[in-house]
mmCIF file of C-alpha atoms and ligand atoms in Angstrom:
data_model
loop_
_atom_site.group_PDB
_atom_site.id
_atom_site.type_symbol
_atom_site.label_atom_id
_atom_site.label_comp_id
_atom_site.label_asym_id
_atom_site.label_seq_id
_atom_site.Cartn_x
_atom_site.Cartn_y
_atom_site.Cartn_z
ATOM 1 C CA UNK A 1 -5.770 23.122 18.200
ATOM 2 C CA UNK A 2 -7.974 21.731 20.958
ATOM 3 C CA UNK A 3 -7.692 18.087 19.931
ATOM 4 C CA UNK A 4 -6.140 16.016 17.227
ATOM 5 C CA UNK A 5 -7.645 15.113 13.907
ATOM 6 C CA UNK A 6 -8.766 11.511 13.447
ATOM 7 C CA UNK A 7 -6.850 10.373 10.398
ATOM 8 C CA UNK A 8 -8.716 7.713 8.431
ATOM 9 C CA UNK A 9 -7.506 8.413 4.938
ATOM 10 C CA UNK A 10 -5.776 5.410 3.341
ATOM 11 C CA UNK A 11 -2.372 6.923 3.867
ATOM 12 C CA UNK A 12 -0.600 8.749 5.314
ATOM 13 C CA UNK A 13 -1.657 6.735 8.326
ATOM 14 C CA UNK A 14 -1.480 7.317 12.003
ATOM 15 C CA UNK A 15 2.154 7.340 13.201
ATOM 16 C CA UNK A 16 2.312 5.435 16.511
ATOM 17 C CA UNK A 17 4.101 6.968 19.473
ATOM 18 C CA UNK A 18 7.049 4.582 19.185
ATOM 19 C CA UNK A 19 7.683 5.613 15.593
ATOM 20 C CA UNK A 20 7.201 9.284 16.335
ATOM 21 C CA UNK A 21 10.009 8.974 18.872
ATOM 22 C CA UNK A 22 12.109 6.939 16.445
ATOM 23 C CA UNK A 23 12.095 9.715 13.833
ATOM 24 C CA UNK A 24 12.515 12.471 16.421
ATOM 25 C CA UNK A 25 16.291 12.162 16.562
ATOM 26 C CA UNK A 26 19.118 14.571 15.778
ATOM 27 C CA UNK A 27 20.458 14.675 12.242
ATOM 28 C CA UNK A 28 23.423 12.407 11.853
ATOM 29 C CA UNK A 29 26.513 12.026 9.719
ATOM 30 C CA UNK A 30 25.615 9.833 6.770
ATOM 31 C CA UNK A 31 29.284 9.246 6.048
ATOM 32 C CA UNK A 32 30.229 8.283 9.594
ATOM 33 C CA UNK A 33 32.278 5.099 9.991
ATOM 34 C CA UNK A 34 29.545 3.480 12.101
ATOM 35 C CA UNK A 35 26.644 4.411 9.761
ATOM 36 C CA UNK A 36 26.875 1.134 7.775
ATOM 37 C CA UNK A 37 26.413 -0.896 10.955
ATOM 38 C CA UNK A 38 22.920 0.575 11.002
ATOM 39 C CA UNK A 39 22.048 0.681 7.289
ATOM 40 C CA UNK A 40 23.257 -2.781 6.308
ATOM 41 C CA UNK A 41 21.070 -4.335 9.011
ATOM 42 C CA UNK A 42 18.122 -2.176 7.980
ATOM 43 C CA UNK A 43 18.358 -3.187 4.299
ATOM 44 C CA UNK A 44 18.340 -6.843 5.366
ATOM 45 C CA UNK A 45 15.417 -6.393 7.765
ATOM 46 C CA UNK A 46 13.207 -4.632 5.197
ATOM 47 C CA UNK A 47 13.584 -7.691 2.963
ATOM 48 C CA UNK A 48 11.749 -9.723 5.604
ATOM 49 C CA UNK A 49 8.662 -7.529 5.229
ATOM 50 C CA UNK A 50 8.734 -8.041 1.443
ATOM 51 C CA UNK A 51 9.300 -11.775 2.062
ATOM 52 C CA UNK A 52 12.354 -11.923 -0.113
ATOM 53 C CA UNK A 53 15.732 -13.450 0.513
ATOM 54 C CA UNK A 54 16.756 -13.330 -3.150
ATOM 55 C CA UNK A 55 15.848 -9.719 -3.931
ATOM 56 C CA UNK A 56 17.512 -6.414 -3.130
ATOM 57 C CA UNK A 57 15.845 -3.515 -1.346
ATOM 58 C CA UNK A 58 16.306 0.136 -2.345
ATOM 59 C CA UNK A 59 15.421 3.045 -0.070
ATOM 60 C CA UNK A 60 14.957 6.280 -1.999
ATOM 61 C CA UNK A 61 13.896 9.614 -0.609
ATOM 62 C CA UNK A 62 10.492 9.954 -2.257
ATOM 63 C CA UNK A 63 6.995 8.553 -2.156
ATOM 64 C CA UNK A 64 5.216 5.660 -3.845
ATOM 65 C CA UNK A 65 5.246 7.493 -7.166
ATOM 66 C CA UNK A 66 9.039 7.673 -7.003
ATOM 67 C CA UNK A 67 9.043 3.930 -6.332
ATOM 68 C CA UNK A 68 6.981 3.334 -9.493
ATOM 69 C CA UNK A 69 9.411 5.465 -11.466
ATOM 70 C CA UNK A 70 12.450 3.670 -10.037
ATOM 71 C CA UNK A 71 10.992 0.250 -10.870
ATOM 72 C CA UNK A 72 10.076 1.245 -14.420
ATOM 73 C CA UNK A 73 13.054 3.331 -15.498
ATOM 74 C CA UNK A 74 15.677 0.942 -14.153
ATOM 75 C CA UNK A 75 14.392 -2.103 -15.966
ATOM 76 C CA UNK A 76 12.764 -0.990 -19.248
ATOM 77 C CA UNK A 77 13.674 0.862 -22.438
ATOM 78 C CA UNK A 78 11.588 3.357 -24.444
ATOM 79 C CA UNK A 79 9.335 1.437 -26.821
ATOM 80 C CA UNK A 80 9.105 -1.639 -24.599
ATOM 81 C CA UNK A 81 5.658 -3.182 -24.381
ATOM 82 C CA UNK A 82 3.884 -3.221 -21.020
ATOM 83 C CA UNK A 83 0.693 -5.091 -20.095
ATOM 84 C CA UNK A 84 -1.449 -3.267 -17.523
ATOM 85 C CA UNK A 85 -5.011 -2.992 -16.279
ATOM 86 C CA UNK A 86 -6.768 0.205 -15.265
ATOM 87 C CA UNK A 87 -9.462 0.024 -12.616
ATOM 88 C CA UNK A 88 -8.875 3.016 -10.361
ATOM 89 C CA UNK A 89 -6.907 6.222 -9.999
ATOM 90 C CA UNK A 90 -3.651 4.555 -8.955
ATOM 91 C CA UNK A 91 -3.573 1.849 -11.617
ATOM 92 C CA UNK A 92 -4.359 4.710 -14.034
ATOM 93 C CA UNK A 93 -1.494 6.883 -12.773
ATOM 94 C CA UNK A 94 1.012 4.044 -13.082
ATOM 95 C CA UNK A 95 -0.015 3.541 -16.708
ATOM 96 C CA UNK A 96 0.343 7.289 -17.252
ATOM 97 C CA UNK A 97 3.852 7.213 -15.761
ATOM 98 C CA UNK A 98 4.825 4.381 -18.129
ATOM 99 C CA UNK A 99 3.460 6.282 -21.122
ATOM 100 C CA UNK A 100 5.383 9.409 -20.164
ATOM 101 C CA UNK A 101 8.520 7.257 -20.209
ATOM 102 C CA UNK A 102 7.667 6.306 -23.802
ATOM 103 C CA UNK A 103 6.668 2.740 -23.057
ATOM 104 C CA UNK A 104 3.927 1.189 -25.153
ATOM 105 C CA UNK A 105 1.219 0.174 -22.734
ATOM 106 C CA UNK A 106 -1.457 -2.348 -23.651
ATOM 107 C CA UNK A 107 -4.114 -1.141 -21.222
ATOM 108 C CA UNK A 108 -7.048 -3.343 -20.324
ATOM 109 C CA UNK A 109 -9.830 -1.170 -18.936
ATOM 110 C CA UNK A 110 -11.832 -2.875 -16.227
ATOM 111 C CA UNK A 111 -14.911 -1.646 -14.339
ATOM 112 C CA UNK A 112 -13.876 0.310 -11.282
ATOM 113 C CA UNK A 113 -14.707 -2.021 -8.371
ATOM 114 C CA UNK A 114 -12.988 -5.011 -9.933
ATOM 115 C CA UNK A 115 -9.281 -5.813 -10.057
ATOM 116 C CA UNK A 116 -6.666 -7.312 -12.333
ATOM 117 C CA UNK A 117 -8.405 -9.403 -15.036
ATOM 118 C CA UNK A 118 -6.256 -12.513 -14.761
ATOM 119 C CA UNK A 119 -7.980 -14.391 -17.619
ATOM 120 C CA UNK A 120 -7.457 -11.455 -20.003
ATOM 121 C CA UNK A 121 -3.814 -11.208 -18.915
ATOM 122 C CA UNK A 122 -3.392 -14.954 -19.530
ATOM 123 C CA UNK A 123 -4.881 -14.587 -23.019
ATOM 124 C CA UNK A 124 -2.596 -11.667 -23.940
ATOM 125 C CA UNK A 125 0.461 -13.507 -22.625
ATOM 126 C CA UNK A 126 -0.357 -16.747 -24.407
ATOM 127 C CA UNK A 127 -0.884 -14.831 -27.666
ATOM 128 C CA UNK A 128 2.454 -13.030 -27.350
ATOM 129 C CA UNK A 129 4.578 -15.792 -28.867
ATOM 130 C CA UNK A 130 7.371 -13.341 -29.743
ATOM 131 C CA UNK A 131 7.598 -12.258 -26.104
ATOM 132 C CA UNK A 132 7.245 -8.588 -26.970
ATOM 133 C CA UNK A 133 5.633 -7.854 -23.612
ATOM 134 C CA UNK A 134 8.485 -6.983 -21.274
ATOM 135 C CA UNK A 135 6.517 -5.967 -18.193
ATOM 136 C CA UNK A 136 3.282 -7.033 -16.521
ATOM 137 C CA UNK A 137 1.845 -4.561 -14.012
ATOM 138 C CA UNK A 138 -0.329 -5.422 -11.024
ATOM 139 C CA UNK A 139 -1.740 -2.815 -8.677
ATOM 140 C CA UNK A 140 -2.062 -5.159 -5.705
ATOM 141 C CA UNK A 141 -4.377 -2.903 -3.753
ATOM 142 C CA UNK A 142 -6.213 -0.200 -5.698
ATOM 143 C CA UNK A 143 -6.597 2.424 -3.007
ATOM 144 C CA UNK A 144 -9.162 4.464 -4.961
ATOM 145 C CA UNK A 145 -11.761 1.688 -4.979
ATOM 146 C CA UNK A 146 -10.716 -0.611 -2.126
ATOM 147 C CA UNK A 147 -9.939 -3.544 -4.402
ATOM 148 C CA UNK A 148 -7.243 -6.173 -3.849
ATOM 149 C CA UNK A 149 -5.988 -8.250 -6.776
ATOM 150 C CA UNK A 150 -4.529 -11.728 -6.907
ATOM 151 C CA UNK A 151 -0.790 -11.424 -7.564
ATOM 152 C CA UNK A 152 -0.136 -15.168 -7.300
ATOM 153 C CA UNK A 153 -2.699 -15.796 -10.051
ATOM 154 C CA UNK A 154 -0.875 -13.394 -12.373
ATOM 155 C CA UNK A 155 2.384 -15.217 -11.673
ATOM 156 C CA UNK A 156 0.590 -18.494 -12.480
ATOM 157 C CA UNK A 157 -0.648 -16.997 -15.778
ATOM 158 C CA UNK A 158 2.908 -15.937 -16.702
ATOM 159 C CA UNK A 159 4.227 -19.397 -15.878
ATOM 160 C CA UNK A 160 1.414 -21.170 -17.721
ATOM 161 C CA UNK A 161 2.248 -19.171 -20.853
ATOM 162 C CA UNK A 162 5.970 -19.763 -20.327
ATOM 163 C CA UNK A 163 6.305 -15.990 -20.646
ATOM 164 C CA UNK A 164 9.510 -14.260 -19.482
ATOM 165 C CA UNK A 165 8.044 -10.766 -18.845
ATOM 166 C CA UNK A 166 8.965 -9.215 -15.519
ATOM 167 C CA UNK A 167 6.196 -8.926 -12.921
ATOM 168 C CA UNK A 168 5.792 -5.467 -11.338
ATOM 169 C CA UNK A 169 3.632 -5.020 -8.243
ATOM 170 C CA UNK A 170 2.389 -1.775 -6.755
ATOM 171 C CA UNK A 171 2.263 -2.666 -3.082
ATOM 172 C CA UNK A 172 1.987 0.911 -1.837
ATOM 173 C CA UNK A 173 -1.212 0.251 0.129
ATOM 174 C CA UNK A 174 -0.736 -3.486 0.669
ATOM 175 C CA UNK A 175 2.819 -4.266 1.724
ATOM 176 C CA UNK A 176 3.101 -4.474 5.539
ATOM 177 C CA UNK A 177 -0.708 -4.689 5.854
ATOM 178 C CA UNK A 178 -1.915 -7.409 3.452
ATOM 179 C CA UNK A 179 -0.139 -10.695 2.734
ATOM 180 C CA UNK A 180 2.600 -10.140 0.163
ATOM 181 C CA UNK A 181 5.208 -12.732 -0.833
ATOM 182 C CA UNK A 182 7.820 -11.441 -3.219
ATOM 183 C CA UNK A 183 9.870 -14.618 -3.721
ATOM 184 C CA UNK A 184 7.021 -17.112 -3.593
ATOM 185 C CA UNK A 185 4.966 -15.156 -6.133
ATOM 186 C CA UNK A 186 7.943 -14.500 -8.370
ATOM 187 C CA UNK A 187 7.535 -10.740 -8.163
ATOM 188 C CA UNK A 188 10.366 -8.905 -9.928
ATOM 189 C CA UNK A 189 9.717 -5.342 -8.826
ATOM 190 C CA UNK A 190 7.748 -4.463 -5.709
ATOM 191 C CA UNK A 191 6.987 -0.873 -4.766
ATOM 192 C CA UNK A 192 5.910 0.632 -1.468
ATOM 193 C CA UNK A 193 6.147 3.863 0.484
ATOM 194 C CA UNK A 194 6.753 4.773 4.111
ATOM 195 C CA UNK A 195 3.391 6.385 4.891
ATOM 196 C CA UNK A 196 0.940 3.485 4.785
ATOM 197 C CA UNK A 197 1.535 0.027 6.253
ATOM 198 C CA UNK A 198 4.946 1.127 7.514
ATOM 199 C CA UNK A 199 3.146 3.737 9.683
ATOM 200 C CA UNK A 200 5.816 6.409 9.113
ATOM 201 C CA UNK A 201 5.739 9.957 7.823
ATOM 202 C CA UNK A 202 5.775 10.268 4.026
ATOM 203 C CA UNK A 203 9.220 10.476 2.472
ATOM 204 C CA UNK A 204 10.583 7.082 1.494
ATOM 205 C CA UNK A 205 10.033 5.088 -1.675
ATOM 206 C CA UNK A 206 10.735 1.489 -0.737
ATOM 207 C CA UNK A 207 11.455 -0.766 -3.708
ATOM 208 C CA UNK A 208 12.559 -4.370 -3.972
ATOM 209 C CA UNK A 209 14.038 -5.902 -7.117
ATOM 210 C CA UNK A 210 14.547 -9.567 -7.958
ATOM 211 C CA UNK A 211 17.770 -10.987 -9.425
ATOM 212 C CA UNK A 212 16.115 -10.981 -12.875
ATOM 213 C CA UNK A 213 15.145 -7.338 -12.450
ATOM 214 C CA UNK A 214 18.723 -6.454 -11.513
ATOM 215 C CA UNK A 215 19.946 -8.247 -14.631
ATOM 216 C CA UNK A 216 17.458 -6.274 -16.751
ATOM 217 C CA UNK A 217 18.736 -3.050 -15.180
ATOM 218 C CA UNK A 218 22.128 -3.627 -16.763
ATOM 219 C CA UNK A 219 20.767 -3.059 -20.279
ATOM 220 C CA UNK A 220 17.596 -0.981 -19.696
ATOM 221 C CA UNK A 221 17.758 2.328 -21.545
ATOM 222 C CA UNK A 222 15.146 4.555 -19.868
ATOM 223 C CA UNK A 223 16.916 7.699 -18.640
ATOM 224 C CA UNK A 224 17.406 7.775 -14.876
ATOM 225 C CA UNK A 225 19.662 9.518 -12.395
ATOM 226 C CA UNK A 226 18.138 10.141 -8.962
ATOM 227 C CA UNK A 227 16.504 6.706 -9.010
ATOM 228 C CA UNK A 228 19.371 4.772 -10.582
ATOM 229 C CA UNK A 229 19.708 1.307 -9.040
ATOM 230 C CA UNK A 230 23.367 1.146 -10.140
ATOM 231 C CA UNK A 231 24.394 4.121 -7.973
ATOM 232 C CA UNK A 232 22.534 2.632 -5.025
ATOM 233 C CA UNK A 233 24.064 -0.809 -5.527
ATOM 234 C CA UNK A 234 27.564 0.670 -5.684
ATOM 235 C CA UNK A 235 27.191 2.647 -2.469
ATOM 236 C CA UNK A 236 24.706 0.496 -0.478
ATOM 237 C CA UNK A 237 27.143 -2.396 -0.681
ATOM 238 C CA UNK A 238 29.255 -0.583 1.942
ATOM 239 C CA UNK A 239 26.262 0.802 3.813
ATOM 240 C CA UNK A 240 26.245 4.261 2.241
ATOM 241 C CA UNK A 241 24.056 6.151 -0.238
ATOM 242 C CA UNK A 242 24.794 8.028 -3.478
ATOM 243 C CA UNK A 243 23.311 11.245 -2.056
ATOM 244 C CA UNK A 244 22.019 12.457 1.294
ATOM 245 C CA UNK A 245 19.667 9.809 2.666
ATOM 246 C CA UNK A 246 16.604 10.678 4.771
ATOM 247 C CA UNK A 247 18.350 9.535 7.938
ATOM 248 C CA UNK A 248 15.503 10.227 10.355
ATOM 249 C CA UNK A 249 13.116 8.207 8.198
ATOM 250 C CA UNK A 250 15.640 5.402 7.956
ATOM 251 C CA UNK A 251 15.802 5.331 11.769
ATOM 252 C CA UNK A 252 12.012 5.282 11.774
ATOM 253 C CA UNK A 253 11.949 2.488 9.223
ATOM 254 C CA UNK A 254 14.128 0.321 11.433
ATOM 255 C CA UNK A 255 11.704 0.844 14.309
ATOM 256 C CA UNK A 256 8.746 0.196 12.007
ATOM 257 C CA UNK A 257 10.166 -3.081 10.749
ATOM 258 C CA UNK A 258 10.977 -4.056 14.348
ATOM 259 C CA UNK A 259 7.351 -3.377 15.330
ATOM 260 C CA UNK A 260 5.965 -5.342 12.377
ATOM 261 C CA UNK A 261 8.228 -8.315 13.020
ATOM 262 C CA UNK A 262 7.580 -8.256 16.767
ATOM 263 C CA UNK A 263 3.841 -8.410 16.128
ATOM 264 C CA UNK A 264 4.485 -11.048 13.465
ATOM 265 C CA UNK A 265 3.513 -10.399 9.846
ATOM 266 C CA UNK A 266 0.732 -12.968 9.923
ATOM 267 C CA UNK A 267 -0.722 -11.275 12.994
ATOM 268 C CA UNK A 268 -0.445 -7.894 11.277
ATOM 269 C CA UNK A 269 -2.392 -9.245 8.282
ATOM 270 C CA UNK A 270 -4.975 -10.920 10.540
ATOM 271 C CA UNK A 271 -5.443 -7.669 12.484
ATOM 272 C CA UNK A 272 -6.040 -5.745 9.290
ATOM 273 C CA UNK A 273 -8.477 -8.369 8.051
ATOM 274 C CA UNK A 274 -10.458 -8.349 11.272
ATOM 275 C CA UNK A 275 -10.652 -4.567 11.473
ATOM 276 C CA UNK A 276 -11.670 -4.409 7.806
ATOM 277 C CA UNK A 277 -14.352 -7.019 8.320
ATOM 278 C CA UNK A 278 -15.840 -4.915 11.134
ATOM 279 C CA UNK A 279 -15.942 -1.930 8.787
ATOM 280 C CA UNK A 280 -17.632 -4.054 6.115
ATOM 281 C CA UNK A 281 -20.259 -5.201 8.645
ATOM 282 C CA UNK A 282 -20.921 -1.556 9.446
ATOM 283 C CA UNK A 283 -21.346 -0.652 5.773
ATOM 284 C CA UNK A 284 -23.779 -3.497 5.343
ATOM 285 C CA UNK A 285 -25.734 -2.448 8.477
ATOM 286 C CA UNK A 286 -26.023 1.051 7.002
ATOM 287 C CA UNK A 287 -27.659 -0.564 3.976
ATOM 288 C CA UNK A 288 -24.863 0.717 1.736
ATOM 289 C CA UNK A 289 -22.637 -1.021 -0.769
ATOM 290 C CA UNK A 290 -18.913 -1.111 -1.218
ATOM 291 C CA UNK A 291 -17.366 -0.004 -4.490
ATOM 292 C CA UNK A 292 -15.586 -3.401 -4.586
ATOM 293 C CA UNK A 293 -17.969 -5.553 -6.561
ATOM 294 C CA UNK A 294 -17.446 -8.954 -4.925
ATOM 295 C CA UNK A 295 -15.911 -10.339 -1.738
ATOM 296 C CA UNK A 296 -12.881 -11.633 -3.633
ATOM 297 C CA UNK A 297 -11.930 -8.014 -4.336
ATOM 298 C CA UNK A 298 -12.473 -6.705 -0.774
ATOM 299 C CA UNK A 299 -9.488 -4.774 0.519
ATOM 300 C CA UNK A 300 -8.320 -5.127 4.095
ATOM 301 C CA UNK A 301 -6.708 -1.676 4.071
ATOM 302 C CA UNK A 302 -9.365 0.616 2.612
ATOM 303 C CA UNK A 303 -13.114 0.490 2.040
ATOM 304 C CA UNK A 304 -14.724 2.739 -0.576
ATOM 305 C CA UNK A 305 -18.361 3.191 0.466
ATOM 306 C CA UNK A 306 -20.943 4.099 -2.198
ATOM 307 C CA UNK A 307 -23.346 6.850 -1.150
ATOM 308 C CA UNK A 308 -26.987 6.644 -2.271
ATOM 309 C CA UNK A 309 -28.128 8.429 -5.463
ATOM 310 C CA UNK A 310 -28.617 12.120 -4.901
ATOM 311 C CA UNK A 311 -25.798 12.419 -2.353
ATOM 312 C CA UNK A 312 -22.150 13.299 -2.789
ATOM 313 C CA UNK A 313 -19.488 11.204 -1.059
ATOM 314 C CA UNK A 314 -17.132 14.167 -1.009
ATOM 315 C CA UNK A 315 -19.713 16.098 1.066
ATOM 316 C CA UNK A 316 -19.604 13.288 3.641
ATOM 317 C CA UNK A 317 -15.833 13.597 3.851
ATOM 318 C CA UNK A 318 -15.955 17.401 3.969
ATOM 319 C CA UNK A 319 -18.579 17.520 6.698
ATOM 320 C CA UNK A 320 -16.854 14.791 8.725
ATOM 321 C CA UNK A 321 -13.658 16.844 8.606
ATOM 322 C CA UNK A 322 -15.129 20.246 9.370
ATOM 323 C CA UNK A 323 -17.589 19.169 12.042
ATOM 324 C CA UNK A 324 -15.972 16.120 13.656
ATOM 325 C CA UNK A 325 -12.257 16.341 12.803
ATOM 326 C CA UNK A 326 -12.460 13.045 10.992
ATOM 327 C CA UNK A 327 -10.435 12.712 7.786
ATOM 328 C CA UNK A 328 -11.890 10.285 5.268
ATOM 329 C CA UNK A 329 -10.676 9.581 1.754
ATOM 330 C CA UNK A 330 -12.404 11.383 -1.108
ATOM 331 C CA UNK A 331 -13.743 9.702 -4.215
ATOM 332 C CA UNK A 332 -11.169 10.164 -6.973
ATOM 333 C CA UNK A 333 -11.684 10.651 -10.696
ATOM 334 C CA UNK A 334 -14.343 8.251 -12.067
ATOM 335 C CA UNK A 335 -15.809 7.640 -8.600
ATOM 336 C CA UNK A 336 -15.570 11.267 -7.400
ATOM 337 C CA UNK A 337 -18.768 12.073 -5.524
ATOM 338 C CA UNK A 338 -19.935 8.479 -5.678
ATOM 339 C CA UNK A 339 -17.939 7.166 -2.730
ATOM 340 C CA UNK A 340 -16.104 8.150 0.396
ATOM 341 C CA UNK A 341 -13.248 6.004 1.643
ATOM 342 C CA UNK A 342 -12.356 4.745 5.083
ATOM 343 C CA UNK A 343 -8.670 3.922 5.465
ATOM 344 C CA UNK A 344 -8.166 1.116 7.981
ATOM 345 C CA UNK A 345 -4.490 0.380 7.813
ATOM 346 C CA UNK A 346 -1.381 0.859 9.842
ATOM 347 C CA UNK A 347 -1.423 1.401 13.579
ATOM 348 C CA UNK A 348 -5.066 0.736 14.361
ATOM 349 C CA UNK A 349 -7.253 -1.102 16.858
ATOM 350 C CA UNK A 350 -10.926 -1.829 17.466
ATOM 351 C CA UNK A 351 -11.870 1.372 19.231
ATOM 352 C CA UNK A 352 -10.033 3.514 16.726
ATOM 353 C CA UNK A 353 -11.962 1.867 13.884
ATOM 354 C CA UNK A 354 -15.207 2.452 15.810
ATOM 355 C CA UNK A 355 -14.357 6.144 16.093
ATOM 356 C CA UNK A 356 -14.194 6.398 12.311
ATOM 357 C CA UNK A 357 -17.444 4.490 11.865
ATOM 358 C CA UNK A 358 -19.151 6.687 14.421
ATOM 359 C CA UNK A 359 -17.999 9.847 12.623
ATOM 360 C CA UNK A 360 -19.127 8.474 9.254
ATOM 361 C CA UNK A 361 -22.562 7.763 10.655
ATOM 362 C CA UNK A 362 -22.901 11.230 12.155
ATOM 363 C CA UNK A 363 -21.772 12.964 8.974
ATOM 364 C CA UNK A 364 -24.064 10.866 6.771
ATOM 365 C CA UNK A 365 -27.065 11.518 9.016
ATOM 366 C CA UNK A 366 -26.249 15.239 9.100
ATOM 367 C CA UNK A 367 -26.448 15.228 5.309
ATOM 368 C CA UNK A 368 -29.781 13.437 5.341
ATOM 369 C CA UNK A 369 -28.522 10.054 4.229
ATOM 370 C CA UNK A 370 -30.857 7.495 5.684
ATOM 371 C CA UNK A 371 -28.691 5.388 7.948
ATOM 372 C CA UNK A 372 -29.945 4.368 11.361
ATOM 373 C CA UNK A 373 -28.089 6.009 14.262
ATOM 374 C CA UNK A 374 -25.623 3.570 15.755
ATOM 375 C CA UNK A 375 -26.380 0.788 13.283
ATOM 376 C CA UNK A 376 -22.934 0.516 11.708
ATOM 377 C CA UNK A 377 -21.127 1.075 14.976
ATOM 378 C CA UNK A 378 -23.219 -1.633 16.660
ATOM 379 C CA UNK A 379 -22.575 -4.149 13.872
ATOM 380 C CA UNK A 380 -18.835 -3.544 14.061
ATOM 381 C CA UNK A 381 -18.858 -3.606 17.869
ATOM 382 C CA UNK A 382 -20.545 -6.979 17.899
ATOM 383 C CA UNK A 383 -18.111 -8.379 15.342
ATOM 384 C CA UNK A 384 -15.125 -7.047 17.273
ATOM 385 C CA UNK A 385 -16.532 -8.428 20.553
ATOM 386 C CA UNK A 386 -17.153 -11.841 19.051
ATOM 387 C CA UNK A 387 -13.700 -12.063 17.531
ATOM 388 C CA UNK A 388 -11.724 -10.376 20.309
ATOM 389 C CA UNK A 389 -8.731 -12.134 21.778
ATOM 390 C CA UNK A 390 -9.836 -14.068 24.874
ATOM 391 C CA UNK A 391 -8.683 -12.454 28.097
ATOM 392 C CA UNK A 392 -8.251 -14.365 31.343
ATOM 393 C CA UNK A 393 -9.677 -11.868 33.830
ATOM 394 C CA UNK A 394 -8.625 -14.002 36.794
ATOM 395 C CA UNK A 395 -5.017 -14.016 35.680
ATOM 396 C CA UNK A 396 -5.127 -10.304 34.939
ATOM 397 C CA UNK A 397 -6.473 -9.637 38.450
ATOM 398 C CA UNK A 398 -3.778 -11.794 40.008
ATOM 399 C CA UNK A 399 -1.112 -9.977 38.026
ATOM 400 C CA UNK A 400 -2.494 -6.611 39.134
ATOM 401 C CA UNK A 401 -2.338 -7.610 42.816
HETATM 402 C C1 PLP B 501 -1.843 1.989 -4.645
HETATM 403 C C2 PLP B 501 -1.074 3.260 -4.706
HETATM 404 N N1 PLP B 501 -0.072 3.374 -5.573
HETATM 405 C C3 PLP B 501 0.661 4.479 -5.657
HETATM 406 C C4 PLP B 501 0.396 5.579 -4.875
HETATM 407 C C5 PLP B 501 1.217 6.799 -5.033
HETATM 408 O O1 PLP B 501 1.983 6.935 -3.896
HETATM 409 P P1 PLP B 501 2.461 8.361 -3.357
HETATM 410 O O2 PLP B 501 1.244 9.199 -3.185
HETATM 411 O O3 PLP B 501 3.151 7.980 -2.086
HETATM 412 O O4 PLP B 501 3.399 8.902 -4.376
HETATM 413 C C6 PLP B 501 -0.638 5.516 -3.943
HETATM 414 C C7 PLP B 501 -0.943 6.647 -3.073
HETATM 415 O O5 PLP B 501 -1.906 6.692 -2.377
HETATM 416 C C8 PLP B 501 -1.382 4.324 -3.851
HETATM 417 O O6 PLP B 501 -2.375 4.216 -2.980
#
């Protein structure tokens, strides 16, 4: 291959050089006497990214879907009632996973482009005097539509109703990129994966469970084996795993968490917000709309861009890939053909985001979509210039001499 592909799907994301080196290590002995010195520190450090001191982190070989399954099967029993909303492919798939585990899901269907309907949740919870609902699901960032939901508001609704249901959050495309506060928001199960905000190759399901969730796991009856918390708890306590762990990814995860904490989580979130805002300015300069229906839903990790009537968003992505080596996200399910998606999460800076915008513009113009050449790129450039970190050129010159 003459040059690399520009990866702007909303995960897997670009793996930075430091993390590529971190995973490029020899296989190691997962039962070695000094292995726990590494793993016990790692399990503690990952908690910082979830903002939990009370919860426990589990690192399974797997992907986000495995994390969903771990969260659900460890804490619920067949027949348990679950409250969920469906507003995109991923919130849909989580509901599907619950149904396949014989849970009874009360699904609230919401227009794709909006997020968790907090008022409807509050109503359902207040009406459930017998506390039959055992689980409340929130897809924090719906990657299919570029919509972020308000987790704290769902916690407030649970508290207002005095409802004891556990709160489950899909943070696969939010955690480590968008503000997430497990303890403060009273989240009981939080799910992520290695290949998005953690900037690593795919292969780890990263799950955190609250004390209440761990209590629930003691009596939950859903069948589980590979994802059993109990086996992990028994072995993790001494720094080991119940089966062969993905050691190279664990080494990578330590480096990833180090990078995130060195940058500072608030700075990581601010960087994502700023880059996303530049992308949104570009979309607006193109005269196009986002799938997200209002600013309160705007996602800082992915933007789903609606293409004009008569055009197919998947053609934009296909052409961008074949002609310009730019990978964009496709429209999935209900929005297939209607949108293309720009992933702007993970290891990313201004000029990288501009590359994606430039490729989108070229592909759209090639297809005959009426966007002015350079319009989106210029709008994002100006926003990035105006909001760039000030640089003291004098000091930089002095340092160079
Ligand atoms: C919000 C969300 N949840 C869950 C998943 C499923 O994760 P995975 O594909 O890693 O199994 C994805 C994947 O893109 C996602 O974006």
